[in-house]
Each structure stands twice: as structure tokens, then as C-alpha cells.
Amino acid sequence: MTKWIDLLADGRHHVLITGASGVLGRELALRIARPGVRLSLWGRDSVALDRLAAKCREAGADAWSCALDLADMDAALNALQTQDEAIPFDVALLVAGLGNTLPPGATVETPDQIIRLAQTNFVAPAAMAALLAERMAARGSGQIGVVGTAAASHSLPFAAGYSGSKAGLARFADALRLAVAGRGVSVSLISPGFFADRAALSRPGEIAAGTVADQMIAAVMAGKAELVVPGRFLLLRWCDRLLPRPLRDRILLSLRLP
């Protein structure tokens, strides 16, 4: 398999990473950082972003941080367009997202939590991907990687807002991929299972964020439509689709957190 380092050797050197202050965004940045690569690192944690940018510069990259909250979509889209006009993005890795924490004693997420999940997991990455896809199509080249989740394929009763927002993003990414087909732009959906920093792995089946990062970069640079990692989640997806609904419902309800 062609390594991602070879895939970056084709002149596509300006890379946007949102969610760069999180574990996956950090792993992506550290792997991409090298002489000749310009990194625009976005995230909410300005301290973590500055540390990461410094490490990327040590590796020879031209790295800059941009601390913002994607809940402010006007600011995010203005910043995105301004940066793309100054130095066009060749690759955009839209990683930022929120996980789900069901409030104690609650049956479902609160309305405020639903709004926040929808904004961060669907509205923000979809709007940013749309803006970049249009501009990249006009230039005739570009790669966009959108991070979803394997959970988007399942109606999780304890994470309706999370799985629902990510399901919307998955459908949008696939439709956007078709919309720019033949225009030199690829859109890749990355659907990982549970992942964490290697030192923090604790749940059964959890994988290292570095493993996701390696496979994600290769998939995006190759223009792959979707990457499901680890691959066993594809089997779970088909089980969800093929099982009779009553049986599927019993299985999903059995996963409800105590």
C-alpha cells in the first residue's frame, strides 16, 4: 500500500485540520508535519493548539493555530474563506466533533445538548465542506476528509442526538462527493469506532487514534469514498440493516447505559 507520506508528495501542501486540539486532530497534524507543508490548525483549546503548532514547526512545517468555537458559524466561515483566499487549501480534514454524555437519570439528551451536537457534528462540518468544495471545484483540485462515526449506522437509544447528527453528516458527505464528481475534488467520509490515545485505551475493541490517523490520511489522499475503521464495524452495519426490526430493537435496547 502506498504510504501517506508518498501521497503528500504531489504538491498538495496546504492542509486544514479542524479539531486539532483533540486526540485525532493532534495525531493527524504530527504525521503530516514536514518541510514544505503548511498547516492551519483549528480547535477550541488555544493552549493545546499552540503547543501542537510548535511541535509541527519543529518538524519543519509552517504551522499556524486558529482558536475558535464552531458554534459561531459566521466567524468560522469568514475565517475559512479568508484563509482559503490567502493561500488556497489543498486538503481539508474536518475532524471537530462532540461525543455524547447522557445526563444522569435522563432518558435522552437535553434539548440544549441536541442543539450543540447538531451544530458541531453536522451543521459546522457540512457548511465548511460545502464552502471548500465549491472553491476547490472552481480550482479543479482538492481533497476533503470528513470524520463521522461508526455509530451513525445505528439508532443508539442512549445517544440519539450523537448518532443522529453523525448520520446526517454521513449522508451529506456522500451527496457532496457526488455533487463534485468529475471536478477534481474528492470527499471522503471517515467512520471510526471507539478510539483514544494509545496510552488511554481502556474499552474492549478500542483502537489507537494514531491507527485511525494513518488510515484516514491514506484514504483521503487516495480519494476513497468511505473508510470504516476498524473494518469489523462494516459487519455490524450490515447486521443492523438485515436483522428483523424487533430483534434489532432488542439488541440496541440492551446496550442502553444503566
Short mmCIF file of the C-alpha atoms (twelve columns), coordinates in Angstrom:
data_MODEL
# 
_entry.id   MODEL 
# 
loop_
_atom_site.group_PDB 
_atom_site.id 
_atom_site.type_symbol 
_atom_site.label_atom_id 
_atom_site.label_alt_id 
_atom_site.label_comp_id 
_atom_site.label_asym_id 
_atom_site.label_seq_id 
_atom_site.Cartn_x 
_atom_site.Cartn_y 
_atom_site.Cartn_z 
_atom_site.pdbx_PDB_model_num 
ATOM 1   C CA . MET A 1   0.000   0.000  0.000   1 
ATOM 2   C CA . THR A 2   1.270   3.488  -0.849  1 
ATOM 3   C CA . LYS A 3   2.204   5.283  2.336   1 
ATOM 4   C CA . TRP A 4   0.576   8.612  3.098   1 
ATOM 5   C CA . ILE A 5   3.987   10.295 3.024   1 
ATOM 6   C CA . ASP A 6   4.189   9.456  -0.693  1 
ATOM 7   C CA . LEU A 7   0.644   10.678 -1.300  1 
ATOM 8   C CA . LEU A 8   1.588   14.116 0.059   1 
ATOM 9   C CA . ALA A 9   4.477   14.386 -2.390  1 
ATOM 10  C CA . ASP A 10  2.280   15.583 -5.273  1 
ATOM 11  C CA . GLY A 11  2.407   19.291 -4.428  1 
ATOM 12  C CA . ARG A 12  -0.706  19.437 -2.240  1 
ATOM 13  C CA . HIS A 13  0.844   21.168 0.722   1 
ATOM 14  C CA . HIS A 14  -1.708  23.433 2.439   1 
ATOM 15  C CA . VAL A 15  -3.703  21.381 4.917   1 
ATOM 16  C CA . LEU A 16  -6.576  22.431 7.195   1 
ATOM 17  C CA . ILE A 17  -7.264  20.362 10.317  1 
ATOM 18  C CA . THR A 18  -10.257 21.226 12.479  1 
ATOM 19  C CA . GLY A 19  -10.480 19.702 15.932  1 
ATOM 20  C CA . ALA A 20  -6.679  19.840 16.071  1 
ATOM 21  C CA . SER A 21  -6.676  20.230 19.855  1 
ATOM 22  C CA . GLY A 22  -8.339  16.805 20.176  1 
ATOM 23  C CA . VAL A 23  -6.615  13.439 20.140  1 
ATOM 24  C CA . LEU A 24  -7.286  12.535 16.480  1 
ATOM 25  C CA . GLY A 25  -6.563  16.015 15.140  1 
ATOM 26  C CA . ARG A 26  -3.262  16.059 17.019  1 
ATOM 27  C CA . GLU A 27  -2.232  12.679 15.598  1 
ATOM 28  C CA . LEU A 28  -3.058  13.850 12.076  1 
ATOM 29  C CA . ALA A 29  -1.048  17.065 12.439  1 
ATOM 30  C CA . LEU A 30  2.036   15.338 13.814  1 
ATOM 31  C CA . ARG A 31  2.019   12.834 10.969  1 
ATOM 32  C CA . ILE A 32  1.595   15.438 8.240   1 
ATOM 33  C CA . ALA A 33  4.070   17.997 9.619   1 
ATOM 34  C CA . ARG A 34  7.222   18.167 7.486   1 
ATOM 35  C CA . PRO A 35  9.195   20.698 5.418   1 
ATOM 36  C CA . GLY A 36  7.107   22.159 2.603   1 
ATOM 37  C CA . VAL A 37  3.766   21.572 4.328   1 
ATOM 38  C CA . ARG A 38  1.664   24.444 5.665   1 
ATOM 39  C CA . LEU A 39  -0.764  23.510 8.432   1 
ATOM 40  C CA . SER A 40  -3.757  25.520 9.603   1 
ATOM 41  C CA . LEU A 41  -4.722  24.054 12.980  1 
ATOM 42  C CA . TRP A 42  -8.209  24.860 14.278  1 
ATOM 43  C CA . GLY A 43  -9.646  24.000 17.671  1 
ATOM 44  C CA . ARG A 44  -11.187 25.293 20.892  1 
ATOM 45  C CA . ASP A 45  -8.177  24.835 23.212  1 
ATOM 46  C CA . SER A 46  -5.756  27.647 22.367  1 
ATOM 47  C CA . VAL A 47  -3.045  26.363 24.722  1 
ATOM 48  C CA . ALA A 48  -3.093  22.862 23.218  1 
ATOM 49  C CA . LEU A 49  -3.144  24.333 19.707  1 
ATOM 50  C CA . ASP A 50  -0.102  26.499 20.366  1 
ATOM 51  C CA . ARG A 51  1.821   23.521 21.749  1 
ATOM 52  C CA . LEU A 52  0.884   21.423 18.729  1 
ATOM 53  C CA . ALA A 53  1.816   24.181 16.275  1 
ATOM 54  C CA . ALA A 54  5.233   24.463 17.944  1 
ATOM 55  C CA . LYS A 55  5.803   20.697 17.589  1 
ATOM 56  C CA . CYS A 56  4.788   20.838 13.929  1 
ATOM 57  C CA . ARG A 57  7.196   23.698 13.306  1 
ATOM 58  C CA . GLU A 58  9.960   21.665 14.952  1 
ATOM 59  C CA . ALA A 59  9.249   19.005 12.319  1 
ATOM 60  C CA . GLY A 60  9.766   21.607 9.593   1 
ATOM 61  C CA . ALA A 61  6.151   22.507 8.800   1 
ATOM 62  C CA . ASP A 62  4.772   26.028 8.538   1 
ATOM 63  C CA . ALA A 63  2.082   25.663 11.218  1 
ATOM 64  C CA . TRP A 64  -0.442  28.214 12.479  1 
ATOM 65  C CA . SER A 65  -3.195  27.890 15.047  1 
ATOM 66  C CA . CYS A 66  -6.706  29.307 14.962  1 
ATOM 67  C CA . ALA A 67  -8.646  29.089 18.234  1 
ATOM 68  C CA . LEU A 68  -12.405 29.291 17.709  1 
ATOM 69  C CA . ASP A 69  -15.663 27.584 18.568  1 
ATOM 70  C CA . LEU A 70  -17.579 26.178 15.611  1 
ATOM 71  C CA . ALA A 71  -20.799 27.195 17.369  1 
ATOM 72  C CA . ASP A 72  -20.030 30.655 15.938  1 
ATOM 73  C CA . MET A 73  -20.585 29.696 12.311  1 
ATOM 74  C CA . ASP A 74  -20.308 33.228 10.931  1 
ATOM 75  C CA . ALA A 75  -16.819 33.597 12.414  1 
ATOM 76  C CA . ALA A 76  -15.797 30.110 11.307  1 
ATOM 77  C CA . LEU A 77  -16.938 30.546 7.701   1 
ATOM 78  C CA . ASN A 78  -15.401 34.016 7.470   1 
ATOM 79  C CA . ALA A 79  -12.089 32.680 8.780   1 
ATOM 80  C CA . LEU A 80  -12.249 29.726 6.395   1 
ATOM 81  C CA . GLN A 81  -12.884 31.887 3.348   1 
ATOM 82  C CA . THR A 82  -10.228 34.416 4.367   1 
ATOM 83  C CA . GLN A 83  -7.576  31.731 4.822   1 
ATOM 84  C CA . ASP A 84  -8.523  29.956 1.604   1 
ATOM 85  C CA . GLU A 85  -8.351  33.225 -0.340  1 
ATOM 86  C CA . ALA A 86  -4.904  33.985 1.083   1 
ATOM 87  C CA . ILE A 87  -3.401  30.530 0.486   1 
ATOM 88  C CA . PRO A 88  -5.849  28.026 -1.018  1 
ATOM 89  C CA . PHE A 89  -6.343  24.795 0.900   1 
ATOM 90  C CA . ASP A 90  -5.351  21.642 -0.942  1 
ATOM 91  C CA . VAL A 91  -6.527  19.224 1.750   1 
ATOM 92  C CA . ALA A 92  -9.156  19.766 4.457   1 
ATOM 93  C CA . LEU A 93  -9.524  17.303 7.331   1 
ATOM 94  C CA . LEU A 94  -12.716 18.177 9.185   1 
ATOM 95  C CA . VAL A 95  -12.259 16.360 12.465  1 
ATOM 96  C CA . ALA A 96  -14.020 18.558 15.037  1 
ATOM 97  C CA . GLY A 97  -16.985 16.960 16.771  1 
ATOM 98  C CA . LEU A 98  -18.663 16.325 20.108  1 
ATOM 99  C CA . GLY A 99  -19.227 12.975 21.766  1 
ATOM 100 C CA . ASN A 100 -22.259 12.095 23.826  1 
ATOM 101 C CA . THR A 101 -22.701 12.103 27.586  1 
ATOM 102 C CA . LEU A 102 -26.219 11.300 28.702  1 
ATOM 103 C CA . PRO A 103 -27.105 13.381 31.772  1 
ATOM 104 C CA . PRO A 104 -27.567 11.228 34.917  1 
ATOM 105 C CA . GLY A 105 -31.137 9.977  35.188  1 
ATOM 106 C CA . ALA A 106 -32.117 11.350 31.761  1 
ATOM 107 C CA . THR A 107 -33.853 9.249  29.120  1 
ATOM 108 C CA . VAL A 108 -32.405 11.230 26.202  1 
ATOM 109 C CA . GLU A 109 -30.070 14.170 25.729  1 
ATOM 110 C CA . THR A 110 -31.398 17.567 26.761  1 
ATOM 111 C CA . PRO A 111 -32.682 19.992 24.091  1 
ATOM 112 C CA . ASP A 112 -29.631 22.228 24.602  1 
ATOM 113 C CA . GLN A 113 -27.361 19.229 24.158  1 
ATOM 114 C CA . ILE A 114 -29.171 18.202 20.980  1 
ATOM 115 C CA . ILE A 115 -28.677 21.677 19.545  1 
ATOM 116 C CA . ARG A 116 -24.980 21.669 20.429  1 
ATOM 117 C CA . LEU A 117 -24.448 18.189 18.963  1 
ATOM 118 C CA . ALA A 118 -26.261 19.075 15.755  1 
ATOM 119 C CA . GLN A 119 -24.313 22.324 15.404  1 
ATOM 120 C CA . THR A 120 -20.871 20.803 15.963  1 
ATOM 121 C CA . ASN A 121 -21.338 17.355 14.422  1 
ATOM 122 C CA . PHE A 122 -23.419 18.254 11.387  1 
ATOM 123 C CA . VAL A 123 -24.027 21.939 10.646  1 
ATOM 124 C CA . ALA A 124 -20.446 23.171 11.058  1 
ATOM 125 C CA . PRO A 125 -18.590 20.462 9.118   1 
ATOM 126 C CA . ALA A 126 -21.271 20.353 6.413   1 
ATOM 127 C CA . ALA A 127 -21.198 24.125 5.882   1 
ATOM 128 C CA . MET A 128 -17.396 24.218 5.876   1 
ATOM 129 C CA . ALA A 129 -17.171 21.286 3.483   1 
ATOM 130 C CA . ALA A 130 -19.674 22.933 1.152   1 
ATOM 131 C CA . LEU A 131 -17.742 26.204 1.105   1 
ATOM 132 C CA . LEU A 132 -14.453 24.435 0.425   1 
ATOM 133 C CA . ALA A 133 -15.928 22.048 -2.157  1 
ATOM 134 C CA . GLU A 134 -17.246 24.959 -4.215  1 
ATOM 135 C CA . ARG A 135 -13.919 26.797 -4.102  1 
ATOM 136 C CA . MET A 136 -11.873 23.655 -4.772  1 
ATOM 137 C CA . ALA A 137 -14.119 22.715 -7.706  1 
ATOM 138 C CA . ALA A 138 -13.505 26.146 -9.215  1 
ATOM 139 C CA . ARG A 139 -9.763  25.483 -8.910  1 
ATOM 140 C CA . GLY A 140 -10.116 21.945 -10.253 1 
ATOM 141 C CA . SER A 141 -8.487  20.081 -7.355  1 
ATOM 142 C CA . GLY A 142 -8.720  19.298 -3.661  1 
ATOM 143 C CA . GLN A 143 -9.349  16.627 -1.062  1 
ATOM 144 C CA . ILE A 144 -11.851 16.832 1.798   1 
ATOM 145 C CA . GLY A 145 -11.981 14.337 4.646   1 
ATOM 146 C CA . VAL A 146 -15.000 14.418 6.961   1 
ATOM 147 C CA . VAL A 147 -14.892 12.498 10.245  1 
ATOM 148 C CA . GLY A 148 -18.138 10.815 11.164  1 
ATOM 149 C CA . THR A 149 -18.515 7.698  13.298  1 
ATOM 150 C CA . ALA A 150 -19.447 4.039  13.002  1 
ATOM 151 C CA . ALA A 151 -22.294 4.895  15.418  1 
ATOM 152 C CA . ALA A 152 -24.026 6.805  12.606  1 
ATOM 153 C CA . SER A 153 -25.267 3.469  11.252  1 
ATOM 154 C CA . HIS A 154 -27.130 2.593  14.450  1 
ATOM 155 C CA . SER A 155 -30.125 4.054  16.305  1 
ATOM 156 C CA . LEU A 156 -28.463 4.261  19.709  1 
ATOM 157 C CA . PRO A 157 -31.180 4.850  22.338  1 
ATOM 158 C CA . PHE A 158 -28.686 6.383  24.784  1 
ATOM 159 C CA . ALA A 159 -27.141 8.673  22.151  1 
ATOM 160 C CA . ALA A 160 -29.948 9.734  19.820  1 
ATOM 161 C CA . GLY A 161 -28.535 13.212 19.261  1 
ATOM 162 C CA . TYR A 162 -24.996 11.989 18.707  1 
ATOM 163 C CA . SER A 163 -25.794 9.136  16.327  1 
ATOM 164 C CA . GLY A 164 -28.447 11.216 14.564  1 
ATOM 165 C CA . SER A 165 -26.192 14.218 13.946  1 
ATOM 166 C CA . LYS A 166 -23.417 11.993 12.642  1 
ATOM 167 C CA . ALA A 167 -25.872 10.099 10.428  1 
ATOM 168 C CA . GLY A 168 -26.875 13.398 8.827   1 
ATOM 169 C CA . LEU A 169 -23.203 14.215 8.239   1 
ATOM 170 C CA . ALA A 170 -22.635 10.813 6.618   1 
ATOM 171 C CA . ARG A 171 -25.479 11.312 4.131   1 
ATOM 172 C CA . PHE A 172 -24.351 14.869 3.404   1 
ATOM 173 C CA . ALA A 173 -20.741 13.803 2.774   1 
ATOM 174 C CA . ASP A 174 -21.848 11.142 0.309   1 
ATOM 175 C CA . ALA A 175 -24.129 13.583 -1.526  1 
ATOM 176 C CA . LEU A 176 -21.373 16.221 -1.622  1 
ATOM 177 C CA . ARG A 177 -18.980 13.629 -3.050  1 
ATOM 178 C CA . LEU A 178 -21.392 13.054 -5.925  1 
ATOM 179 C CA . ALA A 179 -22.004 16.771 -6.405  1 
ATOM 180 C CA . VAL A 180 -18.321 17.471 -7.112  1 
ATOM 181 C CA . ALA A 181 -17.618 14.253 -9.011  1 
ATOM 182 C CA . GLY A 182 -15.631 14.992 -12.147 1 
ATOM 183 C CA . ARG A 183 -14.489 18.391 -10.839 1 
ATOM 184 C CA . GLY A 184 -11.130 17.238 -9.460  1 
ATOM 185 C CA . VAL A 185 -12.383 17.216 -5.854  1 
ATOM 186 C CA . SER A 186 -12.777 14.164 -3.649  1 
ATOM 187 C CA . VAL A 187 -14.861 13.907 -0.482  1 
ATOM 188 C CA . SER A 188 -14.069 11.058 1.913   1 
ATOM 189 C CA . LEU A 189 -16.156 10.020 4.907   1 
ATOM 190 C CA . ILE A 190 -14.148 8.530  7.761   1 
ATOM 191 C CA . SER A 191 -16.259 6.351  10.075  1 
ATOM 192 C CA . PRO A 192 -14.180 5.207  13.064  1 
ATOM 193 C CA . GLY A 193 -15.257 3.124  16.017  1 
ATOM 194 C CA . PHE A 194 -14.035 3.792  19.544  1 
ATOM 195 C CA . PHE A 195 -10.560 5.333  19.590  1 
ATOM 196 C CA . ALA A 196 -8.313  7.056  22.108  1 
ATOM 197 C CA . ASP A 197 -4.723  7.992  22.749  1 
ATOM 198 C CA . ARG A 198 -2.670  4.787  22.824  1 
ATOM 199 C CA . ALA A 199 -1.825  5.260  26.500  1 
ATOM 200 C CA . ALA A 200 -5.512  5.688  27.393  1 
ATOM 201 C CA . LEU A 201 -7.005  2.638  25.655  1 
ATOM 202 C CA . SER A 202 -9.485  1.020  28.033  1 
ATOM 203 C CA . ARG A 203 -12.685 -0.173 26.319  1 
ATOM 204 C CA . PRO A 204 -12.981 -3.528 24.526  1 
ATOM 205 C CA . GLY A 205 -12.392 -3.057 20.810  1 
ATOM 206 C CA . GLU A 206 -10.959 0.447  21.238  1 
ATOM 207 C CA . ILE A 207 -8.138  1.353  18.843  1 
ATOM 208 C CA . ALA A 208 -5.341  3.882  18.938  1 
ATOM 209 C CA . ALA A 209 -6.067  7.287  17.420  1 
ATOM 210 C CA . GLY A 210 -2.761  7.034  15.581  1 
ATOM 211 C CA . THR A 211 -4.045  3.993  13.708  1 
ATOM 212 C CA . VAL A 212 -7.142  5.937  12.644  1 
ATOM 213 C CA . ALA A 213 -4.960  8.888  11.594  1 
ATOM 214 C CA . ASP A 214 -2.691  6.761  9.392   1 
ATOM 215 C CA . GLN A 215 -5.597  5.118  7.609   1 
ATOM 216 C CA . MET A 216 -7.524  8.379  7.323   1 
ATOM 217 C CA . ILE A 217 -4.713  10.257 5.604   1 
ATOM 218 C CA . ALA A 218 -4.178  7.450  3.111   1 
ATOM 219 C CA . ALA A 219 -7.922  7.204  2.390   1 
ATOM 220 C CA . VAL A 220 -8.364  10.954 1.884   1 
ATOM 221 C CA . MET A 221 -5.305  11.317 -0.351  1 
ATOM 222 C CA . ALA A 222 -6.477  8.324  -2.404  1 
ATOM 223 C CA . GLY A 223 -9.964  9.856  -2.774  1 
ATOM 224 C CA . LYS A 224 -11.702 6.889  -1.127  1 
ATOM 225 C CA . ALA A 225 -15.449 7.395  -0.683  1 
ATOM 226 C CA . GLU A 226 -15.565 5.954  2.842   1 
ATOM 227 C CA . LEU A 227 -13.228 4.402  5.357   1 
ATOM 228 C CA . VAL A 228 -14.680 2.331  8.183   1 
ATOM 229 C CA . VAL A 229 -12.066 1.608  10.834  1 
ATOM 230 C CA . PRO A 230 -11.751 -0.976 12.227  1 
ATOM 231 C CA . GLY A 231 -13.343 -2.948 9.412   1 
ATOM 232 C CA . ARG A 232 -15.466 -5.134 11.703  1 
ATOM 233 C CA . PHE A 233 -17.881 -2.225 12.058  1 
ATOM 234 C CA . LEU A 234 -18.938 -2.871 8.457   1 
ATOM 235 C CA . LEU A 235 -20.238 -6.252 9.584   1 
ATOM 236 C CA . LEU A 236 -22.165 -4.597 12.420  1 
ATOM 237 C CA . ARG A 237 -23.652 -2.152 9.909   1 
ATOM 238 C CA . TRP A 238 -24.959 -4.970 7.736   1 
ATOM 239 C CA . CYS A 239 -26.310 -6.803 10.776  1 
ATOM 240 C CA . ASP A 240 -28.207 -3.653 11.746  1 
ATOM 241 C CA . ARG A 241 -29.707 -3.400 8.259   1 
ATOM 242 C CA . LEU A 242 -30.570 -7.060 7.765   1 
ATOM 243 C CA . LEU A 243 -31.891 -8.115 11.161  1 
ATOM 244 C CA . PRO A 244 -35.689 -8.041 11.659  1 
ATOM 245 C CA . ARG A 245 -36.595 -4.793 13.411  1 
ATOM 246 C CA . PRO A 246 -37.919 -6.426 16.646  1 
ATOM 247 C CA . LEU A 247 -34.644 -8.332 17.083  1 
ATOM 248 C CA . ARG A 248 -32.553 -5.291 16.197  1 
ATOM 249 C CA . ASP A 249 -34.520 -3.184 18.696  1 
ATOM 250 C CA . ARG A 250 -33.933 -5.694 21.493  1 
ATOM 251 C CA . ILE A 251 -30.210 -5.679 20.807  1 
ATOM 252 C CA . LEU A 252 -29.993 -1.881 20.751  1 
ATOM 253 C CA . LEU A 253 -32.073 -1.556 23.919  1 
ATOM 254 C CA . SER A 254 -29.757 -3.995 25.658  1 
ATOM 255 C CA . LEU A 255 -26.913 -1.531 25.046  1 
ATOM 256 C CA . ARG A 256 -28.624 1.232  26.992  1 
ATOM 257 C CA . LEU A 257 -26.368 2.516  29.738  1 
ATOM 258 C CA . PRO A 258 -27.541 1.810  33.324  1 
# 
